[in-house]
Amino acid sequence: QVQLVESGGGLVQAGGSLRLSCAASGVDFRPSTMGWYRQAPGKQRELVATRTMSSSGSANYADSVKGRFSISVDNAKNTVYLQMNDLKPEDTAVYYCNAWYFTTAYWGQGTQVTVSS
């Protein structure tokens, strides 16, 4: 059974930083892509950043986080990280880890990130 376990959310002041982690586990589970999405109250879930799992993989970012957030992966640990710098109140949301294995998407339980002004 595949599990995605997130950690690293919390409360931070505007301008601060947080680092999210998500570890994927499961027998023979090797996702092709991992990433982060977020959902603010009353809004739809949106892409934050994704990264292919190959060593020279490419990353994709939402325009709203470019230059502030950085996604990285550890293939050996099936783990994806999201370094979030210069956080803004509009970054407040539940952040969900996502992993793709062939045509199936897996999701974590979500971790709350709250940025105070």
mmCIF file of C-alpha atoms in Angstrom:
data_model
loop_
_atom_site.group_PDB
_atom_site.id
_atom_site.type_symbol
_atom_site.label_atom_id
_atom_site.label_comp_id
_atom_site.label_asym_id
_atom_site.label_seq_id
_atom_site.Cartn_x
_atom_site.Cartn_y
_atom_site.Cartn_z
ATOM 1 C CA GLN A 1 0.000 0.000 0.000
ATOM 2 C CA VAL A 2 1.355 3.403 -0.985
ATOM 3 C CA GLN A 3 1.679 6.078 1.687
ATOM 4 C CA LEU A 4 2.770 9.687 1.393
ATOM 5 C CA VAL A 5 3.723 11.217 4.724
ATOM 6 C CA GLU A 6 4.191 14.964 4.907
ATOM 7 C CA SER A 7 5.908 17.064 7.539
ATOM 8 C CA GLY A 8 7.185 20.583 8.072
ATOM 9 C CA GLY A 9 4.093 22.773 8.033
ATOM 10 C CA GLY A 10 3.381 25.373 10.660
ATOM 11 C CA LEU A 11 2.895 29.028 11.475
ATOM 12 C CA VAL A 12 5.390 31.609 10.263
ATOM 13 C CA GLN A 13 5.509 35.376 9.887
ATOM 14 C CA ALA A 14 5.521 37.011 6.481
ATOM 15 C CA GLY A 15 9.018 36.967 5.030
ATOM 16 C CA GLY A 16 9.903 33.780 6.863
ATOM 17 C CA SER A 17 10.765 30.320 5.584
ATOM 18 C CA LEU A 18 9.523 26.774 5.942
ATOM 19 C CA ARG A 19 10.630 23.469 4.512
ATOM 20 C CA LEU A 20 8.116 20.756 3.705
ATOM 21 C CA SER A 21 9.055 17.101 3.318
ATOM 22 C CA CYS A 22 7.114 14.178 1.890
ATOM 23 C CA ALA A 23 8.273 10.592 2.042
ATOM 24 C CA ALA A 24 6.610 8.007 -0.189
ATOM 25 C CA SER A 25 6.564 4.366 0.819
ATOM 26 C CA GLY A 26 5.222 1.172 -0.685
ATOM 27 C CA VAL A 27 6.555 -2.062 -2.090
ATOM 28 C CA ASP A 28 8.302 -1.407 -5.406
ATOM 29 C CA PHE A 29 6.868 2.105 -5.462
ATOM 30 C CA ARG A 30 8.967 4.298 -7.713
ATOM 31 C CA PRO A 31 7.043 7.420 -8.704
ATOM 32 C CA SER A 32 7.952 9.174 -11.920
ATOM 33 C CA THR A 33 7.001 12.608 -10.619
ATOM 34 C CA MET A 34 6.460 14.104 -7.176
ATOM 35 C CA GLY A 35 5.252 17.514 -6.238
ATOM 36 C CA TRP A 36 3.182 19.828 -4.104
ATOM 37 C CA TYR A 37 -0.265 21.296 -4.472
ATOM 38 C CA ARG A 38 -2.114 23.613 -2.110
ATOM 39 C CA GLN A 39 -5.678 24.508 -1.269
ATOM 40 C CA ALA A 40 -6.714 27.678 0.500
ATOM 41 C CA PRO A 41 -10.154 28.030 2.134
ATOM 42 C CA GLY A 42 -12.840 28.536 -0.492
ATOM 43 C CA LYS A 43 -10.449 27.942 -3.362
ATOM 44 C CA GLN A 44 -9.608 25.064 -5.656
ATOM 45 C CA ARG A 45 -6.519 22.977 -5.194
ATOM 46 C CA GLU A 46 -3.680 24.389 -7.279
ATOM 47 C CA LEU A 47 -0.256 23.271 -8.390
ATOM 48 C CA VAL A 48 2.682 24.700 -6.481
ATOM 49 C CA ALA A 49 5.643 22.764 -7.887
ATOM 50 C CA THR A 50 6.429 19.398 -9.418
ATOM 51 C CA ARG A 51 9.631 17.588 -10.227
ATOM 52 C CA THR A 52 10.467 14.473 -12.165
ATOM 53 C CA MET A 53 12.371 11.935 -10.116
ATOM 54 C CA SER A 54 15.328 11.376 -12.443
ATOM 55 C CA SER A 55 18.655 12.775 -11.306
ATOM 56 C CA SER A 56 18.562 15.435 -14.001
ATOM 57 C CA GLY A 57 14.834 15.910 -13.757
ATOM 58 C CA SER A 58 12.986 19.074 -14.565
ATOM 59 C CA ALA A 59 10.930 21.223 -12.224
ATOM 60 C CA ASN A 60 7.756 23.127 -12.816
ATOM 61 C CA TYR A 61 6.538 26.012 -10.646
ATOM 62 C CA ALA A 62 3.409 28.084 -10.348
ATOM 63 C CA ASP A 63 4.077 31.675 -11.359
ATOM 64 C CA SER A 64 3.094 32.856 -7.893
ATOM 65 C CA VAL A 65 5.980 30.989 -6.223
ATOM 66 C CA LYS A 66 8.755 31.287 -8.796
ATOM 67 C CA GLY A 67 11.889 32.723 -7.262
ATOM 68 C CA ARG A 68 10.673 32.035 -3.722
ATOM 69 C CA PHE A 69 10.058 28.264 -3.580
ATOM 70 C CA SER A 70 12.420 25.488 -4.568
ATOM 71 C CA ILE A 71 11.552 21.817 -5.050
ATOM 72 C CA SER A 72 14.074 19.005 -4.741
ATOM 73 C CA VAL A 73 13.993 15.222 -4.554
ATOM 74 C CA ASP A 74 15.960 12.399 -2.982
ATOM 75 C CA ASN A 75 15.528 9.404 -5.236
ATOM 76 C CA ALA A 76 17.045 6.959 -2.798
ATOM 77 C CA LYS A 77 14.512 7.954 -0.148
ATOM 78 C CA ASN A 78 11.525 8.520 -2.452
ATOM 79 C CA THR A 79 11.252 11.926 -0.827
ATOM 80 C CA VAL A 80 10.359 15.345 -2.140
ATOM 81 C CA TYR A 81 11.109 18.631 -0.420
ATOM 82 C CA LEU A 82 9.716 22.102 -0.829
ATOM 83 C CA GLN A 83 11.830 24.970 0.458
ATOM 84 C CA MET A 84 9.605 28.014 0.857
ATOM 85 C CA ASN A 85 11.262 31.390 1.339
ATOM 86 C CA ASP A 86 9.887 34.918 1.584
ATOM 87 C CA LEU A 87 6.495 33.541 2.542
ATOM 88 C CA LYS A 88 3.447 35.749 2.089
ATOM 89 C CA PRO A 89 0.005 35.649 3.735
ATOM 90 C CA GLU A 90 -1.443 34.489 0.411
ATOM 91 C CA ASP A 91 0.678 31.341 0.689
ATOM 92 C CA THR A 92 -1.542 30.244 3.576
ATOM 93 C CA ALA A 93 -3.128 26.914 2.632
ATOM 94 C CA VAL A 94 -3.117 23.198 3.214
ATOM 95 C CA TYR A 95 -0.215 21.790 1.226
ATOM 96 C CA TYR A 96 -0.613 18.334 -0.290
ATOM 97 C CA CYS A 97 2.123 16.037 -1.490
ATOM 98 C CA ASN A 98 1.486 14.311 -4.805
ATOM 99 C CA ALA A 99 3.155 11.395 -6.553
ATOM 100 C CA TRP A 100 2.521 9.862 -9.956
ATOM 101 C CA TYR A 101 3.102 6.160 -10.611
ATOM 102 C CA PHE A 102 2.257 5.309 -14.202
ATOM 103 C CA THR A 103 -1.249 6.750 -14.597
ATOM 104 C CA THR A 104 -2.202 6.794 -10.919
ATOM 105 C CA ALA A 105 -1.934 9.824 -8.677
ATOM 106 C CA TYR A 106 -1.346 9.439 -4.951
ATOM 107 C CA TRP A 107 -1.915 12.120 -2.333
ATOM 108 C CA GLY A 108 -0.736 12.851 1.172
ATOM 109 C CA GLN A 109 -3.027 13.869 3.984
ATOM 110 C CA GLY A 110 -1.983 17.523 3.796
ATOM 111 C CA THR A 111 -0.047 19.837 6.080
ATOM 112 C CA GLN A 112 -1.186 23.298 7.131
ATOM 113 C CA VAL A 113 0.969 26.313 6.334
ATOM 114 C CA THR A 114 -0.135 29.597 7.880
ATOM 115 C CA VAL A 115 1.636 32.876 7.160
ATOM 116 C CA SER A 116 0.787 35.811 9.411
ATOM 117 C CA SER A 117 1.124 39.411 8.270
#
